[in-house]
Amino acid sequence: AKSVFFPILEDLAKDVLKGVAEDYAKGCFGKLFSALTKDACYKALAKSLVILLEQMKEELLDCNISEQELRDWIDDVKTFTRSKSITEAFQQAFSSSQTAIDPTLLSKGWIETSKSNSLPAGFSWERIAKRFGRAVEKLRIEDQELREVLEAQTQLETADATRQLAGIPTTFNIEIYRDSLKQNHEYVDVKALDSTGVYYTQVKAWSVFVPQNVKSCKNYYPHILEIPPAHFDKIYGKEFPYGKEDVDRFKKEYLDQEPTPIMNIIDDLSLKKLVILGNPGSGKTSLLSYLLLKWVNTTDINRRYQEPLPILIRLREYDDWKYEDGKSLISYLDKGSLPYRLNQIELDKWLKDKDSILLLDGLDEIFESSNRSRLLNDIQYFCNQYPKTKVIVTSRVVGYDIKFLTNSGFEHFMLQDLDDKQIKDFLDKWHIEISPEDENKRKRLETALNFPSIKELAGNPLLLTMMAIVNQNQDLARNRIELYDQALWVLLHAWDTERSLEPYPELKNKIGYRKKREILQEIAQFMQSAPKETAGNIISEEKLEQILSENLKGFYAESIPIEPVRNIIDGLRKRNFILCHLGAERYAFIHRTFLEYSCAAAFQKQFRKNLSLDFLKEEVFAKYYKDENWHEVLCLLASMVEKDGHFEAIANYLIDEQTDTSNSHIFLATQCYLEVPNPQKFTSVRDKLVNKLNAIPTETWPERIKTFR
């Protein structure tokens, strides 16, 4: 009797007769296609499809799907058998002497192609893959032409294995590998953080690294913390699996957790698969370098061979690697563009016999969904092949879907900002490494950290390192503006618009640092000034496109094409140092401090354009001083106009405000006074503040001004 899926084979036969099945066969057999006659290739393809279809039919029948019901599956199954995932699975079965196939390829192919039929409970691609592999192995032995190819493959593989195991060549040399790791990871790369040109190239990563704490992200998406409620449904809509009450509960569970030292998580033998999430600059890559150096710096060679072997792969580089003959994580370590080589056969044996740690850095940098799906399959395949190996994946939290690896048994943890002790430990280590004789510089930076907004940034390891560099030459405690300006200089130079504008020569090399700052200021001013119900750290892609288009007008005589604008936004999504993509066409600043600073700079620019104190008083300070969400912006703006000689006028305007009975104007004026670089110049302002504050009970003073006496 004909199989219920026989029409699929009939369609294949028709395609063969029409001469349109050759590409399909080539995809299924790869290099093996040229080693076979066409007739033998098509015969092998048909027999393999029969095997796969029969296994699917039996699996569905076992799940109580009747033969009559299976007829409704024919269109979906046909599309499935012609999918790219199935051609990759067939290549796996025929490209070497091993006939095993990865069941995740079958699962992926069905998910991507099936439109109407959901697989029933109990259906197992793993069972199908195993039975298919055994049946194909039998087919290759029984068919004469396939058997000859199989024997040739076996001989080549045996000869290659013998040659490599004999050391001709043997590239898997642990001590050479150790030297390479030391050479490539020993020093902290701070060149990009230092605009002075005085590079600190002798800062040893091992000497200054401070392990952070983490919190579990089991039920929680950490990047929704700052999303205004009015935008919540627009971003998540029907796709978000929880109601707002669930989110509040998950958020509370997350925030109430006691932070755990990251090294406790890494050293926990029961946690074999980890995803470490964090914001840009939060220390993800530094953590992986530290784990490499921890092994490198184990001086006892016997102990070193007993310690888990650390292996690092930058996932963006792996994604860019083009390798046709069975690309995998382990083949990349042997043949990829790396400063070292780990012989695949030797490494395979090592990973199966000994404990190791595979470090996969930057999953968020794989943007194409098909490439990311293939990578996730590669990760899962590696985990299945080498269960003794601990696997640690890092990713920025924005752009990562917690579902990516949850179903593969990975536990997710979020890096926390450095706490007070960790910040102090870093500064102590840094100054021992850079300027051990200059105790004043360390104390100067510690003093600067008394400012809440500076301390908030200091929790980010990248920005703390930047502060330590800037502190070598200036006092941050009285130069917050210079610190933010320096930080933005670094981050804006990292915003690579040139790559996005490659196809547009009229724009390439035209959007420099100044133009980027102007764009950022306009974005920040729009976000900060939005109506209260939608105000916050968020902007729509439509508004972002509008702002960018307006800023590109000067480069075009006619209308602005939308393509370069969208290319720039796409670059922001992929290299999100300043703005990050939240999803559903919404963007946000990574650090709110830079939103506030850029907004203040926008007002300063407007003031300098018309030199109108009335504009500052009436359109900015009078309009916003009662709203605490604006106080940081106004304090920064007051410090900026101090350079123009107008601080005293602004301070007096606030102090003399007669209509406010809440004392907001006095508290804000005090904050502004405390943060100007040279407050001693303004004795009359101080005297007026003392008189006003003496009449206000100190228990009602905001925390930030309690140092004022």
XYZ file of C-alpha atoms in Angstrom:
709
model
C 0.000 0.000 0.000
C 1.163 3.497 -0.801
C 2.260 5.652 2.114
C -0.027 8.531 3.037
C 2.877 10.853 2.142
C 3.415 9.267 -1.293
C 2.294 12.482 -3.128
C 5.430 14.197 -1.792
C 7.623 11.585 -3.508
C 5.575 11.900 -6.687
C 6.266 15.655 -6.719
C 9.993 14.965 -6.302
C 9.904 12.548 -9.259
C 8.174 15.187 -11.395
C 10.806 17.773 -10.435
C 13.562 15.323 -11.435
C 11.949 14.801 -14.848
C 11.615 18.566 -15.327
C 15.266 19.071 -14.329
C 14.396 21.402 -11.435
C 15.428 19.102 -8.581
C 19.195 19.369 -9.065
C 19.686 22.338 -6.706
C 17.649 20.559 -4.054
C 19.796 17.441 -4.406
C 22.997 19.502 -4.295
C 21.812 21.159 -1.109
C 21.074 17.785 0.483
C 24.363 16.119 -0.482
C 26.847 19.008 -0.694
C 30.240 17.890 -2.014
C 29.004 14.296 -2.163
C 26.742 15.288 -5.107
C 29.740 15.539 -7.467
C 31.055 12.150 -6.278
C 27.903 10.320 -7.391
C 26.176 9.859 -10.701
C 22.975 11.886 -10.942
C 20.863 8.738 -10.986
C 22.545 7.435 -7.836
C 22.132 10.810 -6.152
C 18.428 11.079 -6.933
C 17.893 7.454 -5.901
C 19.653 8.081 -2.564
C 17.627 11.260 -2.069
C 14.333 9.468 -2.739
C 15.212 6.578 -0.418
C 16.299 8.999 2.319
C 13.056 10.937 1.984
C 11.092 7.693 2.212
C 12.926 6.912 5.455
C 12.257 10.373 6.899
C 8.587 10.403 5.868
C 7.991 6.906 7.253
C 9.587 7.861 10.563
C 7.426 10.982 10.761
C 4.302 8.986 9.909
C 5.029 6.352 12.577
C 5.755 9.022 15.181
C 2.474 10.815 14.401
C 0.500 7.554 14.446
C 2.012 6.780 17.859
C 0.638 10.166 18.990
C -2.902 9.080 17.983
C -3.041 11.012 14.698
C -5.041 8.800 12.297
C -4.007 8.001 8.704
C -7.049 9.933 7.498
C -5.992 12.979 9.543
C -2.450 12.691 8.184
C -3.707 13.576 4.708
C -4.279 17.107 5.998
C -0.558 17.244 6.837
C 0.725 16.612 3.289
C 1.264 20.265 2.276
C 3.076 21.117 5.532
C 5.253 18.002 5.330
C 6.170 18.715 1.712
C 7.241 22.277 2.552
C 9.150 20.908 5.546
C 11.120 18.405 3.418
C 12.214 21.195 1.051
C 13.394 23.500 3.889
C 17.008 24.589 4.333
C 17.146 22.848 7.714
C 16.360 19.475 6.078
C 19.055 19.931 3.423
C 21.489 20.665 6.285
C 20.309 17.526 8.118
C 20.841 15.372 4.995
C 24.317 16.895 4.577
C 25.114 15.842 8.135
C 24.017 12.287 7.364
C 26.081 11.937 4.185
C 29.104 14.284 4.500
C 31.150 11.935 6.707
C 31.229 8.311 7.750
C 29.036 9.246 10.724
C 25.320 9.269 9.865
C 23.952 10.977 12.990
C 21.856 14.121 12.461
C 21.019 16.928 14.852
C 17.318 16.712 15.877
C 17.223 20.483 16.407
C 17.555 20.903 12.627
C 14.359 18.917 12.155
C 12.589 20.894 14.860
C 13.782 24.216 13.411
C 12.666 23.213 9.895
C 9.154 22.378 11.102
C 8.772 25.571 13.132
C 9.865 27.700 10.173
C 7.656 26.021 7.542
C 4.527 24.575 9.170
C 1.513 26.848 8.805
C -1.487 24.825 9.925
C -0.471 21.794 11.989
C 0.893 21.795 15.519
C 2.861 18.759 16.613
C 0.974 16.649 19.170
C 2.097 16.093 22.766
C 4.702 13.357 22.991
C 6.036 13.872 19.453
C 9.832 13.494 19.479
C 12.273 14.710 16.823
C 15.022 12.994 18.832
C 13.477 9.568 18.200
C 13.044 10.345 14.498
C 16.658 11.539 14.207
C 18.037 8.380 15.842
C 15.941 6.015 13.713
C 16.697 8.001 10.562
C 20.440 7.847 11.276
C 20.377 4.066 11.718
C 18.304 3.554 8.554
C 20.583 5.786 6.449
C 23.625 3.924 7.759
C 22.035 0.670 6.556
C 21.177 2.279 3.189
C 24.765 3.428 2.669
C 26.070 -0.067 3.337
C 23.553 -1.861 1.108
C 23.753 0.479 -1.925
C 26.951 -0.253 -3.893
C 27.703 3.308 -5.088
C 26.910 4.824 -1.684
C 29.012 2.111 -0.017
C 32.038 2.990 -2.169
C 31.753 6.645 -1.195
C 31.330 5.666 2.467
C 34.459 3.488 2.366
C 36.459 6.318 0.757
C 35.259 8.752 3.456
C 36.181 6.306 6.207
C 39.676 5.798 4.792
C 40.309 9.544 4.490
C 39.040 10.221 8.010
C 41.103 7.389 9.461
C 44.249 8.571 7.675
C 43.671 12.166 8.775
C 43.038 11.109 12.368
C 46.129 8.895 12.403
C 48.292 11.677 10.986
C 47.058 14.240 13.493
C 47.217 11.902 16.474
C 50.785 11.050 15.469
C 51.627 14.722 15.687
C 51.921 15.532 11.978
C 51.055 18.249 12.836
C 49.924 18.361 16.446
C 48.716 21.876 17.159
C 46.864 21.151 20.391
C 49.691 22.177 22.698
C 48.359 23.378 26.047
C 51.436 25.429 26.954
C 51.514 27.207 23.576
C 47.796 27.827 24.000
C 48.415 29.266 27.470
C 51.086 31.646 26.137
C 48.690 32.837 23.435
C 45.954 33.576 25.993
C 48.386 35.529 28.131
C 49.599 37.556 25.165
C 46.087 38.463 23.997
C 44.323 39.052 27.321
C 46.921 40.170 29.861
C 46.391 43.929 29.538
C 43.295 46.090 29.771
C 42.684 47.899 26.480
C 41.951 51.482 27.567
C 43.080 53.315 24.444
C 39.505 53.972 23.358
C 38.738 55.541 26.747
C 41.573 58.092 26.738
C 41.191 61.083 24.437
C 44.430 62.673 25.708
C 46.636 60.239 23.818
C 48.366 59.166 27.043
C 47.490 55.484 26.784
C 47.809 53.332 29.850
C 48.994 50.177 28.113
C 50.474 48.564 31.201
C 47.278 48.035 33.212
C 47.109 44.305 33.826
C 43.574 42.931 33.645
C 44.350 40.345 36.311
C 45.520 43.084 38.696
C 42.513 45.421 38.479
C 39.528 43.149 37.800
C 36.919 43.020 40.573
C 34.355 40.168 40.314
C 30.796 41.476 40.490
C 27.540 40.140 41.881
C 24.591 38.728 39.961
C 20.881 38.117 40.400
C 18.863 35.306 38.861
C 16.571 36.281 35.965
C 14.435 33.153 36.060
C 11.056 34.871 35.635
C 12.037 38.414 34.879
C 13.007 40.573 31.911
C 15.352 43.080 33.609
C 15.221 45.687 30.815
C 11.537 46.557 31.431
C 12.372 48.340 34.713
C 12.265 51.869 33.290
C 9.559 51.521 30.640
C 6.742 54.039 31.318
C 3.362 52.289 31.789
C 1.862 54.182 28.831
C 4.335 52.434 26.523
C 4.125 48.987 28.066
C 1.397 47.518 25.851
C 2.840 49.160 22.740
C 6.163 47.413 23.281
C 4.983 43.990 24.398
C 1.379 43.797 23.164
C 0.016 40.280 22.729
C 3.476 38.757 22.550
C 4.279 39.519 26.176
C 3.346 36.372 28.117
C 2.452 37.993 31.455
C -0.010 40.533 32.791
C 1.150 43.669 34.562
C 0.463 42.149 37.985
C 2.738 39.229 37.117
C 5.431 41.650 35.970
C 5.187 43.607 39.227
C 5.533 40.353 41.163
C 8.501 39.185 39.082
C 10.113 42.602 39.428
C 9.714 42.520 43.210
C 11.148 38.989 43.387
C 14.104 40.125 41.301
C 14.770 43.311 43.293
C 14.347 41.542 46.651
C 17.002 38.944 45.802
C 20.241 39.023 47.740
C 23.025 39.491 45.142
C 25.310 36.479 44.716
C 29.048 36.745 43.891
C 29.489 35.796 40.243
C 32.384 33.463 41.049
C 30.075 31.419 43.312
C 27.815 30.849 40.307
C 30.706 29.977 38.003
C 32.292 27.611 40.520
C 28.975 25.835 41.205
C 29.430 22.392 39.637
C 25.653 21.893 39.375
C 25.307 24.888 37.013
C 26.665 23.640 33.690
C 24.937 26.131 31.376
C 24.888 29.859 32.160
C 23.821 33.049 30.409
C 25.365 36.200 31.911
C 23.381 39.327 30.967
C 24.440 42.933 31.384
C 24.344 46.444 29.958
C 27.126 47.826 27.741
C 30.269 48.319 29.794
C 28.959 46.185 32.649
C 31.969 43.845 32.575
C 30.780 40.811 30.585
C 33.839 40.562 28.340
C 36.179 41.466 31.201
C 34.694 38.618 33.228
C 35.494 36.120 30.468
C 39.046 37.472 30.144
C 39.430 37.098 33.901
C 38.363 33.442 33.717
C 40.971 32.841 31.019
C 43.668 34.567 33.084
C 42.650 32.689 36.222
C 43.704 29.498 34.431
C 46.739 31.140 32.765
C 48.051 32.360 36.131
C 47.867 28.912 37.744
C 51.609 28.395 38.031
C 51.594 24.745 39.140
C 51.535 22.836 35.840
C 50.001 19.704 37.420
C 47.223 21.736 38.976
C 46.726 23.609 35.705
C 46.093 20.354 33.861
C 43.530 19.414 36.518
C 41.703 22.775 36.295
C 38.928 23.172 33.688
C 40.411 24.350 30.380
C 38.895 27.744 29.399
C 38.111 28.339 25.712
C 36.843 31.674 24.382
C 34.861 32.337 21.189
C 33.733 35.825 20.133
C 30.362 35.003 18.617
C 30.368 37.882 16.150
C 33.634 36.551 14.675
C 32.214 33.031 14.615
C 29.125 34.323 12.807
C 31.324 36.051 10.187
C 33.373 32.878 9.616
C 32.532 31.218 6.311
C 33.223 27.484 6.374
C 31.300 25.090 4.163
C 32.428 21.717 5.502
C 30.237 21.335 8.568
C 30.636 24.616 10.468
C 30.544 24.091 14.226
C 31.985 25.645 17.351
C 34.663 22.975 17.627
C 35.666 23.196 13.945
C 35.991 26.979 14.363
C 38.532 26.468 17.150
C 40.627 24.415 14.733
C 40.199 26.340 11.485
C 38.758 29.774 12.342
C 40.497 33.145 12.368
C 41.980 32.919 15.853
C 45.391 33.764 17.331
C 45.738 30.080 18.287
C 44.657 26.695 16.927
C 43.156 23.843 18.897
C 43.398 20.653 16.851
C 39.846 19.377 16.413
C 40.534 15.687 16.997
C 42.714 16.345 20.042
C 40.249 18.901 21.368
C 37.342 16.501 20.868
C 39.154 13.904 22.959
C 40.052 16.484 25.617
C 36.478 17.786 25.931
C 35.090 14.270 26.302
C 37.657 13.226 28.913
C 38.323 16.393 30.946
C 36.453 19.310 32.481
C 36.467 22.489 30.389
C 34.700 25.865 30.188
C 33.475 27.205 26.841
C 33.088 31.005 26.981
C 30.818 32.433 24.269
C 30.931 36.223 24.194
C 28.282 38.500 22.680
C 25.190 36.553 21.656
C 23.344 39.876 21.239
C 25.728 40.782 18.390
C 24.162 38.148 16.120
C 21.359 40.195 14.568
C 20.117 38.097 11.658
C 17.425 35.799 13.037
C 18.399 32.875 10.778
C 22.053 33.133 11.816
C 21.067 33.401 15.461
C 18.821 30.334 15.211
C 21.672 28.389 13.612
C 24.051 29.552 16.346
C 21.619 28.506 19.095
C 21.477 25.082 17.447
C 25.290 24.981 17.346
C 25.434 25.808 21.056
C 22.893 23.129 21.920
C 24.703 20.593 19.705
C 27.990 21.362 21.503
C 26.309 20.939 24.899
C 24.931 17.564 23.845
C 28.266 16.392 22.448
C 30.365 17.525 25.422
C 28.277 17.311 28.610
C 31.389 17.603 30.815
C 32.028 21.135 29.514
C 30.552 24.126 31.338
C 29.158 26.651 28.835
C 28.902 30.368 29.665
C 27.196 32.730 27.195
C 27.257 36.521 27.589
C 24.816 39.002 26.093
C 23.634 42.549 26.516
C 20.280 42.429 28.227
C 18.610 44.627 25.600
C 18.253 42.617 22.435
C 18.264 39.290 24.261
C 15.123 37.178 24.529
C 15.227 35.073 27.663
C 13.528 32.284 25.702
C 16.602 31.852 23.463
C 18.354 29.312 25.668
C 15.918 28.660 28.528
C 14.497 25.588 26.807
C 18.039 24.271 26.429
C 18.555 24.228 30.196
C 20.520 27.473 30.563
C 20.219 29.474 33.788
C 20.141 33.269 33.374
C 21.862 35.794 35.640
C 22.060 39.593 35.477
C 25.301 41.397 36.335
C 24.750 43.988 39.061
C 26.420 47.380 39.281
C 29.571 47.473 41.366
C 28.716 48.077 45.026
C 30.613 50.480 47.311
C 33.167 47.875 48.404
C 33.779 46.687 44.843
C 34.265 50.281 43.634
C 36.790 50.878 46.427
C 38.592 47.610 45.611
C 38.856 48.624 41.959
C 40.194 52.093 42.782
C 42.747 50.664 45.209
C 43.951 48.187 42.574
C 43.923 50.773 39.806
C 46.046 53.292 41.682
C 48.515 50.630 42.810
C 48.891 49.731 39.128
C 49.001 53.302 37.694
C 50.200 55.736 40.354
C 51.072 53.954 43.623
C 52.958 57.008 44.880
C 50.042 59.421 44.424
C 47.547 58.797 47.231
C 45.877 62.169 46.560
C 44.487 61.038 43.203
C 42.772 58.041 44.744
C 41.250 60.184 47.514
C 40.206 62.808 44.961
C 38.217 60.254 42.993
C 36.658 58.832 46.172
C 35.500 62.372 47.033
C 33.910 62.744 43.597
C 31.885 59.616 44.245
C 30.002 61.445 47.007
C 27.970 63.004 44.194
C 25.021 60.607 43.644
C 24.977 61.040 39.866
C 28.723 60.302 39.567
C 28.389 57.362 41.926
C 25.550 55.988 39.809
C 27.837 55.922 36.779
C 30.682 54.436 38.826
C 28.710 51.217 39.208
C 29.415 50.536 35.527
C 32.971 49.112 35.189
C 33.576 50.773 31.804
C 32.559 54.212 33.055
C 34.442 53.732 36.337
C 37.590 52.959 34.337
C 36.948 56.096 32.295
C 36.639 58.119 35.516
C 39.898 56.703 36.818
C 41.662 57.819 33.627
C 40.130 61.321 33.609
C 40.947 61.648 37.330
C 44.648 61.377 36.523
C 44.502 64.963 35.227
C 41.523 66.734 36.833
C 39.258 66.882 39.877
C 35.992 65.164 38.976
C 34.277 66.359 42.148
C 33.989 69.849 40.657
C 33.949 68.867 36.986
C 30.941 66.646 36.416
C 30.296 68.425 33.150
C 33.798 67.588 31.912
C 33.348 63.970 32.997
C 30.093 63.576 31.093
C 31.577 65.357 28.106
C 34.549 62.988 28.140
C 32.285 59.956 28.519
C 30.094 61.080 25.625
C 33.182 61.715 23.498
C 34.135 58.077 23.940
C 30.641 56.697 23.412
C 29.840 58.900 20.414
C 33.072 57.887 18.710
C 31.975 54.290 19.256
C 28.703 55.122 17.458
C 29.951 54.180 14.003
C 27.727 56.012 11.521
C 30.287 55.626 8.724
C 29.586 51.943 8.251
C 25.850 52.656 8.105
C 26.415 55.358 5.474
C 28.772 53.431 3.200
C 26.280 53.519 0.278
C 25.777 57.301 0.660
C 28.996 59.197 -0.292
C 27.340 62.591 0.226
C 26.945 61.712 3.942
C 29.999 59.562 4.598
C 32.555 61.328 6.806
C 30.125 64.236 7.282
C 28.444 63.184 10.537
C 31.188 63.922 13.022
C 31.287 64.260 16.789
C 29.571 67.680 16.841
C 26.657 66.560 14.647
C 26.190 63.407 16.724
C 26.046 65.553 19.872
C 23.423 67.808 18.305
C 21.316 64.806 17.331
C 21.606 63.343 20.819
C 20.678 66.676 22.436
C 17.535 66.971 20.335
C 16.541 63.386 21.153
C 17.111 63.932 24.874
C 15.188 67.218 24.939
C 12.212 65.592 23.218
C 12.181 62.633 25.642
C 12.562 64.754 28.772
C 9.938 67.290 27.660
C 7.276 64.782 26.583
C 3.812 64.965 28.242
C 3.898 63.553 31.753
C 1.987 60.361 30.965
C 4.514 59.400 28.254
C 7.622 61.205 29.545
C 10.615 59.108 30.410
C 13.558 57.359 28.936
C 11.848 56.317 25.710
C 11.387 57.501 22.117
C 9.530 56.018 19.159
C 11.368 55.014 16.007
C 9.107 57.361 14.036
C 10.231 60.361 16.107
C 13.846 59.191 15.934
C 13.583 59.061 12.127
C 12.105 62.560 12.108
C 14.927 64.024 14.230
C 17.620 62.338 12.143
C 15.987 63.458 8.886
C 15.899 67.081 10.068
C 19.587 66.889 10.975
C 20.526 65.486 7.558
C 18.691 68.175 5.577
C 21.806 70.291 5.106
C 23.459 67.534 3.093
C 20.697 67.266 0.465
C 19.382 69.785 -2.028
C 16.115 67.906 -2.397
C 14.037 65.641 -0.156
C 15.750 63.462 2.434
C 15.868 59.751 1.523
C 14.712 57.546 4.376
C 17.247 54.751 3.724
C 20.336 56.408 5.306
C 18.217 57.437 8.297
C 17.097 53.850 8.825
C 20.663 52.622 8.326
C 21.849 54.895 11.142
C 19.057 53.677 13.419
C 19.945 50.088 12.534
C 23.525 50.876 13.561
C 22.232 52.150 16.900
C 20.345 48.902 17.380
C 23.474 46.861 16.692
C 26.056 49.012 18.523
C 23.957 50.328 21.391
C 26.482 52.155 23.567
C 24.228 55.184 24.116
C 20.760 54.406 22.756
C 19.353 50.899 22.894
C 16.482 49.196 21.095
C 13.693 48.186 23.503
C 11.588 46.422 20.904
C 8.370 47.411 19.098
C 10.086 50.432 17.479
C 11.038 52.045 20.792
C 14.488 53.264 21.894
C 16.006 54.466 25.189
C 19.246 55.827 26.635
C 21.373 53.086 28.209
C 22.235 55.457 31.091
C 19.677 58.097 32.035
C 22.531 60.387 33.134
C 23.419 60.965 29.473
C 19.797 61.814 28.665
C 19.806 64.457 31.423
C 23.215 65.832 30.454
C 22.293 66.021 26.752
C 18.998 67.723 27.567
C 20.805 70.353 29.679
C 23.326 70.863 26.850
C 20.433 71.435 24.426
C 19.067 74.235 26.632
C 22.575 75.708 26.978
C 22.894 75.759 23.181
C 19.527 77.528 22.840
C 20.565 80.074 25.484
C 23.887 80.786 23.778
C 22.049 81.298 20.511
C 19.887 84.147 21.820
C 21.704 85.078 25.084
C 18.357 85.591 26.806
C 18.274 85.124 30.567
C 14.511 85.454 30.350
C 14.486 82.294 28.216
C 16.394 80.384 30.923
C 14.258 81.759 33.740
C 10.798 81.556 32.212
C 11.012 78.767 29.640
C 13.224 76.383 31.586
C 13.627 76.917 35.347
C 10.173 78.391 36.063
C 8.528 75.748 33.918
C 10.209 72.695 35.450
C 11.672 73.387 38.910
C 8.653 71.923 40.761
C 9.118 68.558 39.012
C 11.816 66.466 40.727
C 12.353 64.537 37.500
C 13.845 67.743 36.110
C 16.128 68.646 39.018
C 19.172 66.822 37.665
C 18.793 68.511 34.257
C 18.452 71.934 35.890
C 21.464 71.390 38.168
C 23.604 70.437 35.183
C 22.323 73.444 33.243
C 23.146 75.775 36.162
C 26.725 74.448 36.153
C 26.951 74.956 32.397
C 25.807 78.600 32.481
C 28.200 79.286 35.378
C 30.941 79.288 32.741
C 29.023 82.009 30.893
C 28.789 84.110 34.077
C 25.048 83.665 34.638
C 24.823 81.281 37.572
C 24.211 83.998 40.151
C 21.258 85.389 38.193
C 19.658 81.935 37.924
C 20.281 81.124 41.613
C 18.778 84.417 42.752
C 15.786 83.901 40.462
C 15.069 80.569 42.186
C 15.690 81.870 45.721
C 13.430 84.885 45.216
C 10.528 82.855 43.763
C 7.478 84.018 45.746
C 4.674 81.754 44.512
C 6.050 78.393 45.652
C 5.171 77.261 49.183
C 6.726 73.778 48.854
C 10.333 75.066 49.123
C 11.218 73.266 45.869
C 12.864 76.456 44.574
C 15.116 76.701 47.669
C 16.100 73.045 47.568
C 16.901 73.212 43.855
C 18.922 76.442 44.270
C 20.930 74.723 47.038
C 21.598 71.698 44.837
C 22.772 73.985 42.038
C 25.052 75.893 44.410
C 26.624 72.695 45.764
C 27.440 71.444 42.281
C 28.930 74.474 40.513
C 32.700 74.054 40.047
C 33.566 77.175 42.125
C 30.856 77.809 44.745
C 33.202 79.977 46.852
C 32.800 82.718 44.230
C 29.125 83.120 45.127
C 29.123 84.250 48.769
C 25.973 86.354 48.378
C 24.097 83.312 47.031
C 25.324 81.230 49.938
C 24.226 83.852 52.484
C 20.712 84.015 51.009
C 20.460 80.194 50.999
C 21.548 80.011 54.646
C 18.792 82.447 55.641
C 16.145 80.565 53.689
C 17.198 77.076 54.834
C 17.367 78.095 58.508
C 13.625 78.662 58.322
C 12.952 75.143 56.977
C 13.037 72.082 59.306
C 16.132 70.028 58.397
C 14.167 66.763 58.480
C 12.326 67.946 55.332
C 15.559 68.642 53.413
C 16.304 66.313 50.481
C 19.211 63.945 51.071
C 21.331 65.633 48.419
C 21.540 68.985 50.239
C 22.080 67.754 53.807
C 25.817 68.407 53.403
C 25.047 72.134 53.140
C 25.712 73.953 56.375
